[in-house]
Structure formats: structure tokens, C-alpha cells
Coordinates of C-alpha atoms and ligand atoms in Angstrom, one line a residue:
X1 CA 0.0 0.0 0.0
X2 CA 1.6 3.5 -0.8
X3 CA 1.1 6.1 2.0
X4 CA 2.8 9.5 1.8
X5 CA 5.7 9.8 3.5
X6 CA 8.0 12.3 5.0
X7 CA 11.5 11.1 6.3
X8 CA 13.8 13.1 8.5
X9 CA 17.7 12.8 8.0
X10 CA 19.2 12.5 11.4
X11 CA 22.5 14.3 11.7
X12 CA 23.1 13.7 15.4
X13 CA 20.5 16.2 17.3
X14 CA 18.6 16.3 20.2
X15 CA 15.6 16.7 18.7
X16 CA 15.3 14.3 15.6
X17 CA 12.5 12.3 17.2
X18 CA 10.5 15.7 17.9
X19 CA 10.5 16.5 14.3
X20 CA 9.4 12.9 13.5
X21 CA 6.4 13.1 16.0
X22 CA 5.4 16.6 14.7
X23 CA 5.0 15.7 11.1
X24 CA 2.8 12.5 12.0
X25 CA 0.7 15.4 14.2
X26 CA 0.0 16.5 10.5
X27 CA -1.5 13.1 10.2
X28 CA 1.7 12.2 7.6
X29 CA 3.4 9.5 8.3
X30 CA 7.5 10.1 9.3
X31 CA 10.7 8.1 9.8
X32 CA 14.1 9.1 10.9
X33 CA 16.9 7.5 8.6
X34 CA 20.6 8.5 9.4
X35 CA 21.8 11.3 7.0
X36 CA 24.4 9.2 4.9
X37 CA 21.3 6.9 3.7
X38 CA 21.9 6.6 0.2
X39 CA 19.9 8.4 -2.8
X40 CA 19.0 4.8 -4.0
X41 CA 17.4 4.1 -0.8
X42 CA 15.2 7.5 -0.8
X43 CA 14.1 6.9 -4.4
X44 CA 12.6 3.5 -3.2
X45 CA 10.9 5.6 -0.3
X46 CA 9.9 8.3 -2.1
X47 CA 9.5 10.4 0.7
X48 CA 7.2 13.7 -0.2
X49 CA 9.4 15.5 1.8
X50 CA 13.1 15.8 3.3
X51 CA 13.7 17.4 7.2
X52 CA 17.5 17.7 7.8
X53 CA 17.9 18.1 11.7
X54 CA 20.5 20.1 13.9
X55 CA 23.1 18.4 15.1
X56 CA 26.3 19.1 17.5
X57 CA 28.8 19.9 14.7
X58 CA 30.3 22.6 12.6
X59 CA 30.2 22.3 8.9
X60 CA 33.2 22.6 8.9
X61 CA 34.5 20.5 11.5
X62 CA 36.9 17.4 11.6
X63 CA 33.9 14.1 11.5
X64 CA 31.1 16.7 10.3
X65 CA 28.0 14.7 9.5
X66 CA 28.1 15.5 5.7
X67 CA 25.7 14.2 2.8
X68 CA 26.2 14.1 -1.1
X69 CA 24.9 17.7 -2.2
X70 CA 23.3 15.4 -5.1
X71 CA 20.4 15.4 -3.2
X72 CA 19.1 18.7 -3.5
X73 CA 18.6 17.8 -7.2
X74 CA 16.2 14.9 -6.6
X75 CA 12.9 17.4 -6.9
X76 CA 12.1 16.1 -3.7
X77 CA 11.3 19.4 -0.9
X78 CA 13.6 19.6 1.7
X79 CA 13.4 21.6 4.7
X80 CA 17.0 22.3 6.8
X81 CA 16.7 22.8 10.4
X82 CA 19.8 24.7 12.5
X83 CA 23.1 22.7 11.6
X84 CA 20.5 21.4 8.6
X85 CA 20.2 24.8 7.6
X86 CA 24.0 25.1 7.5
X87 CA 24.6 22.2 6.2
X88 CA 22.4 23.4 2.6
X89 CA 24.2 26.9 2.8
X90 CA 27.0 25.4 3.0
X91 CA 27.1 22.9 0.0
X92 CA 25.1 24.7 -2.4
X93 CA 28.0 27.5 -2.2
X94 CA 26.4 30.3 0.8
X95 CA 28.5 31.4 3.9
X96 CA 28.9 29.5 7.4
X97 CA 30.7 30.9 10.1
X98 CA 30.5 31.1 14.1
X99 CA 28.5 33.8 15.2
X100 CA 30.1 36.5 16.8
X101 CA 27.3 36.0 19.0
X102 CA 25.8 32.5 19.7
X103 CA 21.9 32.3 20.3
X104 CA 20.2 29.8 22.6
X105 CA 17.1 29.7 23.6
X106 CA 13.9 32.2 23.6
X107 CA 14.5 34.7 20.3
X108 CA 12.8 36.8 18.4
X109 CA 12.9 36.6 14.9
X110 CA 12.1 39.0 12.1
X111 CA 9.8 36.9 9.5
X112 CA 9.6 38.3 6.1
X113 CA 6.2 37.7 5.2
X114 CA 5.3 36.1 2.1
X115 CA 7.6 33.2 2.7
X116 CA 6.1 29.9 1.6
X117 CA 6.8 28.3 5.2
X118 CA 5.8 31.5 7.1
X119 CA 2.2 31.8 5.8
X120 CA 0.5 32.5 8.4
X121 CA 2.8 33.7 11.0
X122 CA 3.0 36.9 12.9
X123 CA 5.9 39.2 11.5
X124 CA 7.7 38.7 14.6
X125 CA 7.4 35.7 16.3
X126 CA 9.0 33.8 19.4
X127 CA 11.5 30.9 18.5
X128 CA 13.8 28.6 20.2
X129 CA 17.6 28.8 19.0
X130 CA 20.5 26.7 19.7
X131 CA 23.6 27.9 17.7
X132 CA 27.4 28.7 17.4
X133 CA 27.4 28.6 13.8
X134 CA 24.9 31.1 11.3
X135 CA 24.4 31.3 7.8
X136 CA 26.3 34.6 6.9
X137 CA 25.2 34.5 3.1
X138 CA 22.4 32.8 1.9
X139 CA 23.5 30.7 -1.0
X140 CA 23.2 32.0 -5.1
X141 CA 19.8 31.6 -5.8
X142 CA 17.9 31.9 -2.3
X143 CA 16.1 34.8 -0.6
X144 CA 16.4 35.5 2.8
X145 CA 13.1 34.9 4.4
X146 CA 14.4 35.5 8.2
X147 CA 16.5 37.4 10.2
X148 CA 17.2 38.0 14.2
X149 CA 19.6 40.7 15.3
X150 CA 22.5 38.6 15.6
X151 CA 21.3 36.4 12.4
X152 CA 21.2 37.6 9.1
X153 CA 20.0 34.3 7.4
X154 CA 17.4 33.1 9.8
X155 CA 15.9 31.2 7.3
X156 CA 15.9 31.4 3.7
X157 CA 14.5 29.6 0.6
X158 CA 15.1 28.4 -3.4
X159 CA 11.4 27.6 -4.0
X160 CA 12.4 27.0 -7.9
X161 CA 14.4 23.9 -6.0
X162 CA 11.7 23.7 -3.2
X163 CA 14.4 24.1 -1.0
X164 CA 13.8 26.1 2.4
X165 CA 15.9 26.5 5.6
X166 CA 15.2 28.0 9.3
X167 CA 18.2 28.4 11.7
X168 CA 15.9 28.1 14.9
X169 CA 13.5 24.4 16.0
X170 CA 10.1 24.8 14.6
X171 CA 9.8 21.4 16.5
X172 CA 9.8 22.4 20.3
X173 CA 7.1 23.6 22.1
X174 CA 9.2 27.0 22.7
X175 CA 8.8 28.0 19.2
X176 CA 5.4 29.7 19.8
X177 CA 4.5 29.3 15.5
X178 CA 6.7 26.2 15.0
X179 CA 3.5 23.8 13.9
X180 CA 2.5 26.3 11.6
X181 CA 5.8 26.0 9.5
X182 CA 6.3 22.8 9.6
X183 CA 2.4 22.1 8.7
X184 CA 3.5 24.9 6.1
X185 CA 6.1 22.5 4.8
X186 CA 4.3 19.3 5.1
X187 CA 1.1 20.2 3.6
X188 CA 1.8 23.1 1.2
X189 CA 4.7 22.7 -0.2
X190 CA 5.4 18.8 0.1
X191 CA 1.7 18.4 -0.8
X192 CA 0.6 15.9 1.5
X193 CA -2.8 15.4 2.0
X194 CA -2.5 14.3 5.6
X195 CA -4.4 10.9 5.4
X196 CA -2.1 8.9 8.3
X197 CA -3.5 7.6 11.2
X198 CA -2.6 5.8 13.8
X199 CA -4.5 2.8 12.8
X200 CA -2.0 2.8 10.0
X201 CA 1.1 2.5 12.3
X202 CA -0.9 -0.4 14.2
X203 CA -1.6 -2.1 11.0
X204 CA 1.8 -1.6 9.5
X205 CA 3.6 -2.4 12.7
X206 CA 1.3 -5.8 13.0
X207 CA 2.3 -6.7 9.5
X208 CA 6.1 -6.2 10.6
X209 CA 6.2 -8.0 13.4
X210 CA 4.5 -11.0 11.7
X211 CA 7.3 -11.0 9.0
X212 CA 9.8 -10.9 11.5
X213 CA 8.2 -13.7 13.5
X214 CA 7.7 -16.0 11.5
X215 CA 6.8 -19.1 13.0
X216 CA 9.0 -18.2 16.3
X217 CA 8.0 -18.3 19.5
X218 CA 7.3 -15.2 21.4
X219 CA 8.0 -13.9 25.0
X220 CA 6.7 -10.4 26.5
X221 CA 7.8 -8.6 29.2
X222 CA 4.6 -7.5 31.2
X223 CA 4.6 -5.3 33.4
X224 CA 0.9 -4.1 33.2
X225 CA 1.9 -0.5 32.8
X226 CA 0.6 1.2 29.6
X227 CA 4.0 0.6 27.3
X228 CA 4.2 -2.7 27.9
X229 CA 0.4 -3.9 27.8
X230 CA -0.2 -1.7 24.4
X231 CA 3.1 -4.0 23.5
X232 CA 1.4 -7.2 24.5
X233 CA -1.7 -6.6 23.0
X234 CA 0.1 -5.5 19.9
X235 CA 2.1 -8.6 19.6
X236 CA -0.9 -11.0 20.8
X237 CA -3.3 -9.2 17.5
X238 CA 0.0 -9.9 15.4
X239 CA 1.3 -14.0 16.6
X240 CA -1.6 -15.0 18.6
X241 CA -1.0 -17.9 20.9
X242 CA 2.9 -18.0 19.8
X243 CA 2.7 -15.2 22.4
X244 CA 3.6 -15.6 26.1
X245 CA 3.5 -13.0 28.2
X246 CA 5.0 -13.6 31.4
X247 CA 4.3 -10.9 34.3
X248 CA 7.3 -10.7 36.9
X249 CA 6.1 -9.8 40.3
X250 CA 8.9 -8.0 41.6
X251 CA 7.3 -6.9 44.9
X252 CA 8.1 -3.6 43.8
X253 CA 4.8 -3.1 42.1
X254 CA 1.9 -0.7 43.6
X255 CA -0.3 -1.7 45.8
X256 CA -3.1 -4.3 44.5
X257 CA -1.1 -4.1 41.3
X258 CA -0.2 -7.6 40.7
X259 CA -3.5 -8.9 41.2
X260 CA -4.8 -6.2 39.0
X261 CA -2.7 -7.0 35.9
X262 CA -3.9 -10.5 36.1
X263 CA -7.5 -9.5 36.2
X264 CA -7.1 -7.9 32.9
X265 CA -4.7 -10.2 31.3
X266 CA -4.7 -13.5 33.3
X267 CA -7.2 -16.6 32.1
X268 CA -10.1 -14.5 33.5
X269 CA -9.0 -11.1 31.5
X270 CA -10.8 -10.1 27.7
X271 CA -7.5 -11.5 26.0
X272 CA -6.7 -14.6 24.5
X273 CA -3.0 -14.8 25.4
X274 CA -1.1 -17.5 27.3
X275 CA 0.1 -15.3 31.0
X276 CA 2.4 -16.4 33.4
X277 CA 2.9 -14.8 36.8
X278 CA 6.1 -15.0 38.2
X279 CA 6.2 -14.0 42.1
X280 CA 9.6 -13.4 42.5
X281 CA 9.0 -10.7 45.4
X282 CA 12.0 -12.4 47.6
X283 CA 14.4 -12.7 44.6
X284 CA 14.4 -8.8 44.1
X285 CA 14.5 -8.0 48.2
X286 CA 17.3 -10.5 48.6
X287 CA 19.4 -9.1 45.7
X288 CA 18.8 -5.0 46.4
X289 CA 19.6 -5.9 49.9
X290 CA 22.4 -3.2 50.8
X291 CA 22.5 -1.5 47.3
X292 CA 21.7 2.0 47.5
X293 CA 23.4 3.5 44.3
X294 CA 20.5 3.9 41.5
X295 CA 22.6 3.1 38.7
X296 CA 23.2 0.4 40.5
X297 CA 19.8 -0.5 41.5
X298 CA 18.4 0.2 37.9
X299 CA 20.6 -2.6 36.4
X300 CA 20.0 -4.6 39.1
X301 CA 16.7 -4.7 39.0
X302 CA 16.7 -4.8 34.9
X303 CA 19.3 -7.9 35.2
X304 CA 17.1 -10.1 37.6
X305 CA 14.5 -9.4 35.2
X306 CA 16.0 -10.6 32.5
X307 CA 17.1 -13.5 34.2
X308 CA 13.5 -14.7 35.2
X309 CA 12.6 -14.2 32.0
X310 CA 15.4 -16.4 31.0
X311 CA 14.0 -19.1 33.2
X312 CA 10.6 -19.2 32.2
X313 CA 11.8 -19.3 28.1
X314 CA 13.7 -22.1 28.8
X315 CA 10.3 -23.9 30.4
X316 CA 8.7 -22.9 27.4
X317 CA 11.7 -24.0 24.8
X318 CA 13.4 -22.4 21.9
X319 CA 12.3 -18.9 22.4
X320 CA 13.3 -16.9 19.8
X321 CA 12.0 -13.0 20.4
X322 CA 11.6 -10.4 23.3
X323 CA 9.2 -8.1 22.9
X324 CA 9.8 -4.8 25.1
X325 CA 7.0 -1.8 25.6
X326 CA 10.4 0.3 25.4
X327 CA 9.0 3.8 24.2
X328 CA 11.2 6.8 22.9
X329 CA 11.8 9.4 26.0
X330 CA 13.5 5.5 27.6
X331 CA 15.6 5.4 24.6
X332 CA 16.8 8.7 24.3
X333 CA 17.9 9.1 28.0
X334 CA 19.7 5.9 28.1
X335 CA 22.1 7.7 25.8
X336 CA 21.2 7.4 22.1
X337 CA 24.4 8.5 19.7
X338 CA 26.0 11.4 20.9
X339 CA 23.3 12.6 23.3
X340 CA 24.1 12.7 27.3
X341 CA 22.8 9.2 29.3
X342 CA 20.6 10.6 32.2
X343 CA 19.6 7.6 33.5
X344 CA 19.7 3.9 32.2
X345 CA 16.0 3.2 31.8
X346 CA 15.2 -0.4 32.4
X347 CA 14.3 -1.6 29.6
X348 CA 16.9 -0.3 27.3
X349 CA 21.1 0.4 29.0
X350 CA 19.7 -1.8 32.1
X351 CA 20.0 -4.9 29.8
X352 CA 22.5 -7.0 30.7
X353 CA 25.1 -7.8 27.7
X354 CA 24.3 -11.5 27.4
X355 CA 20.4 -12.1 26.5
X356 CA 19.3 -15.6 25.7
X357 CA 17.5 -14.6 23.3
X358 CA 17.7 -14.4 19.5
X359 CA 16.3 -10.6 19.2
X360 CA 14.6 -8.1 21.1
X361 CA 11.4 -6.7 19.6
X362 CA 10.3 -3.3 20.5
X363 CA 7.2 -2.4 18.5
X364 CA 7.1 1.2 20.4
X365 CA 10.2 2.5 20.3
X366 CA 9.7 5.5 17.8
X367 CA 6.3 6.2 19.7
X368 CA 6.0 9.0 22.8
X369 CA 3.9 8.5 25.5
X370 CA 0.7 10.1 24.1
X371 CA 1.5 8.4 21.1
X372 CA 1.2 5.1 22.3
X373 CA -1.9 6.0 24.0
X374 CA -3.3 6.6 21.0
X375 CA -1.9 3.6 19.9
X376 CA -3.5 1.4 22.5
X377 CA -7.2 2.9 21.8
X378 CA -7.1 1.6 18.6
X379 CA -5.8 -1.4 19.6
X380 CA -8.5 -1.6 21.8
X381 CA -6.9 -1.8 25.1
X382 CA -9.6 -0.6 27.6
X383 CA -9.3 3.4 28.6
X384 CA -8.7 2.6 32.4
X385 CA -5.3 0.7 31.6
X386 CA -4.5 3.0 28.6
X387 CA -5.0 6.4 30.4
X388 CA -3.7 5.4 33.7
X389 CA -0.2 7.3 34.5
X390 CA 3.1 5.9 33.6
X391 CA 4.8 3.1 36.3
X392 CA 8.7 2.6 35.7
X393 CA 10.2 -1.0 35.1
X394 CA 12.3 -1.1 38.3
X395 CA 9.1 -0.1 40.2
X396 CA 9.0 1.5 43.6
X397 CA 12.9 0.4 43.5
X398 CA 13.5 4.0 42.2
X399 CA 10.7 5.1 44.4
X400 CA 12.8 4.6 47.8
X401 CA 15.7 6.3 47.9
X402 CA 18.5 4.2 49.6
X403 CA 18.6 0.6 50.0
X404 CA 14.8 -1.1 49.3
X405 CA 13.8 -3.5 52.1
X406 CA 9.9 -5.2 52.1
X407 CA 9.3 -2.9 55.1
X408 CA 10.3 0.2 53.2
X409 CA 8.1 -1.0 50.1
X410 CA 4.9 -1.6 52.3
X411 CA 5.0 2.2 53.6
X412 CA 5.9 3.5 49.8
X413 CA 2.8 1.5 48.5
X414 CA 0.3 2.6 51.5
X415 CA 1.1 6.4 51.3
X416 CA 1.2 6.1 47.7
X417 CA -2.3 4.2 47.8
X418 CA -3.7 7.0 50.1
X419 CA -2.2 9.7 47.7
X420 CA -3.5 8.0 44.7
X421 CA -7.1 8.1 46.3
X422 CA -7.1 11.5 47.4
X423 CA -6.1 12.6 43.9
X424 CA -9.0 10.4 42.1
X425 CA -11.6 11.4 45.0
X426 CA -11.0 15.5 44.1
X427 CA -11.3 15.0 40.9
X428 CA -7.8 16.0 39.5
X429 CA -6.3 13.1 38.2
X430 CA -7.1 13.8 34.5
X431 CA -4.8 16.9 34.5
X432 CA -1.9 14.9 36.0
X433 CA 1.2 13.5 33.9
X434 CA 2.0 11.5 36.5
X435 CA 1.7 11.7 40.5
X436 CA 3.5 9.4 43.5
X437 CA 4.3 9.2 46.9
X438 CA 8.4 8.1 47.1
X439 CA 10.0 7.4 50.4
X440 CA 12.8 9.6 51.2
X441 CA 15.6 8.2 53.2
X442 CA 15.2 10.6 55.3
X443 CA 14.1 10.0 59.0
X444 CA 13.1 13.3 61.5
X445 CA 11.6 13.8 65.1
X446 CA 8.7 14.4 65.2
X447 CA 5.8 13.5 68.4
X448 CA 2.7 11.1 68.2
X449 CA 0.6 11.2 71.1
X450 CA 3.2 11.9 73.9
X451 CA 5.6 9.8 72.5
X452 CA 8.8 10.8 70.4
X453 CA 8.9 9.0 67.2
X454 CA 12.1 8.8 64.7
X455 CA 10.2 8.0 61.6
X456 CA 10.4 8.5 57.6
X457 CA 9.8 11.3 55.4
X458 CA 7.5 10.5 52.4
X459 CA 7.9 12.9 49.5
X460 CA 4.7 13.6 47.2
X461 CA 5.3 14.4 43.6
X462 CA 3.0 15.3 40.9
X463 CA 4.0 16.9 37.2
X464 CA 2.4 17.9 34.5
X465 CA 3.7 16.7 31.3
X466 CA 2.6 15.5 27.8
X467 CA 5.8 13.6 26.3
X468 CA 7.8 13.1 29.8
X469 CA 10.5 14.5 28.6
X470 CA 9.8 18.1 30.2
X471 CA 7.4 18.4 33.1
X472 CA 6.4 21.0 35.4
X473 CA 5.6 20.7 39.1
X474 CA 1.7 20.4 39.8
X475 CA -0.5 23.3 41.7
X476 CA -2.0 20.2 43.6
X477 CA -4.7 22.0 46.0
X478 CA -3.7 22.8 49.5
X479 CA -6.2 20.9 50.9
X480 CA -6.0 17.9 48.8
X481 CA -2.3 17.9 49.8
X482 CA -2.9 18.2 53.2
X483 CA -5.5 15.5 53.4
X484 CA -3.4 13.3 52.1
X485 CA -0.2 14.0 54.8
X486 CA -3.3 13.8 57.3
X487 CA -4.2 10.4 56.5
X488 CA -0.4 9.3 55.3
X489 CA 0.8 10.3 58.6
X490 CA -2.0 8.7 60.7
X491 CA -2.5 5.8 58.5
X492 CA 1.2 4.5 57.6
X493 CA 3.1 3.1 60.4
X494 CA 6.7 4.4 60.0
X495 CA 5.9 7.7 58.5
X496 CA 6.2 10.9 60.6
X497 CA 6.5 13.2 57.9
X498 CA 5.0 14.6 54.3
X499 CA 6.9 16.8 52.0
X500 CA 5.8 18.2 48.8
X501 CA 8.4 18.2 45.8
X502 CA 7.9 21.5 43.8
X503 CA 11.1 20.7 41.2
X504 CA 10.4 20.6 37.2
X505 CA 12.1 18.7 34.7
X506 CA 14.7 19.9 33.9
X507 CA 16.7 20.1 36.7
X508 CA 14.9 17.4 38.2
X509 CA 13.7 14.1 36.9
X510 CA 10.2 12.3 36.8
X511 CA 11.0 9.7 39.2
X512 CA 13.5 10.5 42.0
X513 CA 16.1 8.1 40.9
Ligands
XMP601 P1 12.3 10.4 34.4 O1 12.4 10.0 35.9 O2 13.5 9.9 33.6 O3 11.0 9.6 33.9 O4 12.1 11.9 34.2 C1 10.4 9.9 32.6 C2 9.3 8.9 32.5 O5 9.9 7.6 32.3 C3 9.5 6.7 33.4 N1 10.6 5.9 33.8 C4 10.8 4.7 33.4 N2 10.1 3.9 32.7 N3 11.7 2.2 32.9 C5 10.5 2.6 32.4 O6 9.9 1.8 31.8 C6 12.5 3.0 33.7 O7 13.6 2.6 34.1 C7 12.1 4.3 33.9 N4 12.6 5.3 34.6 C8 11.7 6.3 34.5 C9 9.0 7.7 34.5 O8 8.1 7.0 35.4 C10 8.4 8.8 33.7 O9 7.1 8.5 33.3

């Protein structure tokens, strides 16, 4: 079946995903291929429409990400973003030199109106810059459609070659007209008709996965959190029964949660899977015991995983795929090419080298968050377990800060049980990205009755946040917050304290380790 496409050449930014995600918000549908794919390889595609991204180098640098300047004459649109940008000025004969003053961030920007990617936008309009590097002089042939006071060439464009550049991100949120450009792009000038769903990527994916397959024999790691059961469902509408999903109880789950995941996908559940719960609650305690370093604790917990799956494959014989609900913010904060590991996220650097398995399948791993939302709705996959906030793999193991003991997991789970309630009983929950109670390792003074107690701080956290890769601290009501350090302090044993955490991300993360 031909669809319309739109690929993005990736030439090593922080963003290439973004761009990705913001043309399939056009309803077009996008992949990200690395920028020395060959011009053989894009006629095959025949992409409606080239994005080159930023990326960390100079033009001219030593190792610059470089592609064949061949490939401005396939007829084929092409929009340059930041190094992108430079990267057209440069081979098609314009200037590129550093700044003499670099822009990042929040900048105005001078449109000249009239430009085929500005329709639309206000003459001056807010945009997000990152640069060392400008475009001093636009190449022979191109007008200048934008300039800042430091740039001259803040975007430009040869529509005889439908080529068109912009030094700033149309792709982030900061860039207060950045969908309008790059729907500009997509459906003006590149002509797409915008007829992508994401029914398609289901379909598409499902046919994929079943090539891949085969007859082979498939394992999924369950967790019951949203990634991984739109990943189980997935696979189970793709292989059927050569599915096994096998559910590890880790004891570092919510409260009621094990029992709830195998309501939904146990023998009683809607789906016809083969599910095996694995209560290996004393396994984790007995290995975390003493380990208080999260990097640590992260591969730890991602190891013994691993292992248990191991174990239960080898029950079932001659497993031959994985299948992870590994979605993209995990991927790109593991450390993906040249951008900075924050954390290993479990299901991607907390692998352990050696895998007895033949591959790993991750259906989701191009997807955000909302994106496999909308993913799972199609699928099917009931609201309640679709909608409900994100968990991560290693569990309330990155919820206690300092060494996890079964003690310490009982008070997370109760105070996060009694926040959880609080939160769904005023109402707010919809407007939450995610919310939690995490146990400090902190322990205070405080007085119950006439008695002095030496007890636990519990820190409550709630953000608000779309793709989890930004969030903002939540305005939770005072009085739903200090409900819940009422009944937290009353009701948990242990707990003689309740702190709100009023940090965004950045500096902070999501989770507190
Ligand atoms: P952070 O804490 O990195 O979290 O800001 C971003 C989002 O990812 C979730 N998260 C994880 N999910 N495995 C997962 O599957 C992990 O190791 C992991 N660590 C964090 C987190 O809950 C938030 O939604």
C-alpha cells in the first residue's frame, strides 16, 4: 500500500524524534533514517518530503555529519533545520561561520512575510535557538526569508528547487509558530494530503512484526503499565497464541497491582494470550539488599529481570524473540548517539550484555507516550489501563531512595495508595502527567501522642507533562495535599512526615532516581 511519506535525515540532534512526531501530528506519516542513507534508498521511499535536523557539529568541522549535495537535485522538498540549515548553505555554495554572537534559547525573529513556510505567522514571532554557527550569506539563488539581530539568514529559501531552511526548532514547544511552519512544509509545499492515522502505524507495525516472526515463538515482558500492555496486545493481534506474556512480580509493584494486571490479562481477562505470573518478590529483596546506588539498583533490578525471564523461556523452549514496551523518551535518556545518558532506563542500558535470546522486539520504540496512547485505543486496550499514568520498570525500587527492604516497600505503597485516592476522589487526576508518593531516606523527630517518634519522610510528587520528557511541578490543591499528609501520617506506620516536591524537569527528573 503507498502512503505519503515524510523522512527526516538524522545528523546527530537532540531533537530528531520531535520532528518525527510533529510531522505524523499532520497526520503524515515520518521516519528518521541517518543522514548518509543513500539516494538509492530515498528513491525507493519516495519520501514527499526531506527534514534535515540540527546536530552538534560545525560544517566545517573534523567528523562533520556530511551528505552528497546530489540530493538537493532529486525534486524532492527539503526543509534544513539549524546545523540542517547550515549544512544546505554550505554545500550549495552560501556562507557559514561562528556567530560572533551564539543564540540559545527564547528569540525573536524577524519573519519576512510572504515566505512559503511563514504563511501565516505573525511578522515577529518567538523561536527557540540553539547555535554557534549562522548562515552569513544565503547561497546564489535563495532569498532570505528571516532574520534576528545577531542572524542575518534566519531562514531562507530556493522555491524553484523547493528548498527552504530556518536556523531556529520549529519542532519544540518554545517555538510559539513552530506547527504552523512545519504544517507549512508538510502540507503546502510537500503536498501531503495528511491521510495517516494511527490505525495505520498499528496495522503496519502488526504486519512487521509478523514477517519478522515467522513461525518463532514469542516472549513479553509485562509489566501491566501502559507501554508494555499496548506492547502485549500488539504482539498478541500480530502472533496469537505464539505469544507468552510472562508478568514478573517483583514486589516492587503498587499496591493491588499484581492482582490487578492478572484481572485484565490472566485466564479471566478479555485477551486470549497465554500469561504467566512469576512471584519473584523475595528474589528482588534478597538481591537489592544493601545497594543503595541507582545506577546500581536500575541494572540490578533490569538484570534479575532478565534472568527470570530467562528461566521461564527455557520452560517454554526455543524462544526466539523479546518483545519490550520500550518507548522513545527511555531510549533517548539511556544515551542514544552522541546525546548525554541521564539515566539507564530499564528496559533499554539496564540490559545485561548477554540475552538468551535471538532478538529483542520493541514495537514502540519511535512512539511518545501520548503516542502510544493513542496507539493502544485503537488497539483496543480498555481506557482505564490506557489512560492510567506511567509506572517505571524497576518499580518503587527507584521510588525509595537508599537501600529497598519489604518494610520500606509496604510504607511506599500505603502512602502512595492513600495519595492516589485523594487525587482520584478530588477529581484532578485527569490533568496529572503522573503523581507518586516516594520514600525519602530521610528520618526526622517528630511527636505522636506523647511519645517521640524517629520516623520516615514521604515525599509527594506530581508533574504535569505531555511527552515526559519536560514536566512542570503540579499546583495540587492545599487541601488535597494536606489531606493526604493527614491520612499518610496517621495511617502509615513508619511515617512521621509529608513533603511536597515543587522541582520541574529539567533540573529534576520524573522519578526520583
Ligand atoms: P524520568 O524520571 O526519567 O522519567 O524523568 C520519565 C518517564 O519515564 C518513566 N521511567 C521509566 N520507565 N523504565 C521505564 O519503563 C525505567 O527505568 C524508567 N525510569 C523512569 C517515569 O516514570 C516517567 O514516566
Amino acid at each position: 500500500m503507498e502512503k505519503e511519506m515524510v523522512i527526516v535525515l538524522d545528523f546527530g540532534g537532540q531533537y530528531n524524534q520531535l520532528i518525527a512526531r510533529r510531522v505524523r501530528e499532520c497526520s503524515v506519516y515520518c521516519e528518521v533514517h541517518p543522514y548518509n542513507i543513500s539516494l538509492e534508498k530515498i528513491r525507493q521511499i519516495q519520501p514527499k518530503g526531506i527534514i534535515f535536523t540540527g546536530g552538534p557539529n560545525s560544517v566545517y568541522g573534523e567528523g562533520a555529519a556530511v551528505c552528497g549535495k546530489e540530493i538537493f537535485d532529486m525534486g524532492i522538498p527539503i526543509l534544513g533545520i539549524c546545523y540542517g540549515s547550515q549544512l544546505m548553505a554550505h554545500l550549495l555554495g552560501g556562507k557559514v561561520t561562528t556567530a560572533p554572537v551564539s543564540e540559545y534559547g527564547r528569540t525573536e525573529v524577524d519573519i519576512h512575510t510572504g515566505a512559503a513556510i511563514f504563511q501565516g505567522v505573525s511578522e515577529k514571532t518567538v523561536c527557540w535557538m540553539s547555535h554557534t554557527d549562522y548562515i552569513e550569506k544565503a547561497p546564489e539563488g535563495f532569498q532570505v526569508t528571516a532574520h534576528t539581530s545577531v542572524c542575518p539568514v534566519a531562514g531562507m529559501e530556493c522555491p524553484e528547487k523547493s528548498l527552504y531552511a530556518v536556523q531556529f526548532h520549529p519542532e519544540v514547544m518554545h517555538t510559539a509558530e513552530g506547527m504552523t511552519m512545519l504544517r507549512n512544509f508538510v502540507m503546502n509545499i510537500c503536498g501531503c494530503s495528511g491521510d495517516w492515522k494511527m490505525d495505520s502505524f498499528v496495522e503496519t507495525t502488526i504486519q512487521a512484526v509478523r514477517e519478522k516472526v515467522g513461525a518463532g515463538k514469542v516472549l513479553c515482558a509485562l509489566s501491566g503499565g501502559v507501554d508494555s500492555s499496548v506492547a502485549a496486545v500488539l504482539l498478541a493481534k500480530a502472533v496469537g497464541k505464539q505469544l507468552t506474556c510472562v508478568f514478573v512480580d517483583h514486589g516492587l509493584l503498587r499496591k493491588n497491582e499484581g492482582d490487578e494486571v492478572e484481572s485484565v490479562f490472566g485466564p479471566e481477562g478479555p485477551y486470549d494470550l497465554n500469561f504467566i505470573r512469576v512471584n519473584a518478590q523475595e528474589r528482588f529483596y534478597s538481591k537489592l539488599a544493601g545497594i543503595t546506588e541507582p545506577e546500581q539498583k536500575r541494572k540490578l533490578i533490569g538484570e534479575e529481570f532478565i534472568r527470570v525471564f530467562e528461566e521461564e523461556a527455557q520452560k517454554i523452549g526455543a524462544v526466539d524473540f523479546l518483545v519490550q514496551g520500550t518507548i522513545y523518551p527511555d531510549v533517548i535518556e539511556s544515551g542514544l548517539g552522541k546525546s548525554a545518558t541521564i539515566k539507564s532506563h530499564h528496559n533499554v542500558g539496564g540490559l545485561p550484555d548477554c540475552v538468551d535470546f535471538k532478538e529483542i522486539i520493541e514495537p514502540l520504540r519511535m512512539l511518545f507516550k501520548d503516542e502510544v496512547r493513542k496507539a493502544g485505543l485503537e488497539l483496543g486496550v480498555p481506557e482505564n489501563l490506557v489512560l492510567r499514568q506511567p509506572f517505571p520498570g524497576p518499580g518503587l525500587g527507584v521510588r525509595i531512595i537508599g537501600e529497598v527492604t519489604e518494610e520500606k516497600v509496604h510504607i511506599v505503597q500505603d502512602a502512595d495508595y492513600i495519595y492516589r485516592e485523594e487525587i482520584a476522589k478530588a477529581g484532578i487526576d485527569k490533568g496529572l502527567g503522573q503523581y507518586f508518593a516516594a520514600l525519602t531516606n530521610m528520618r526526622s523527630v517528630g511527636v505522636m501522642g506523647d511519645e517521640r517518634t524517629y520516623d520516615y519522610a514521604v515525599a509527594l510528587r506530581a508533574v504535569c507533562t505531555s511527552d515526559f520528557m519536560t514536566a512542570d511541578c503540579a499546583e495540587i490543591p492545599w487541601d488535597v495535599l494536606s489531606r493526604t499528609a493527614n491520612r499518610i501520617v496517621n495511617e502509615v506506620k513508619g511515617v512521621n512526615r509529608v513533603l511536597y516536591d515543587c522541582t520541574s524537569k529539567p533540573p529534576g527528573t520524573i522519578e526520583f532516581e
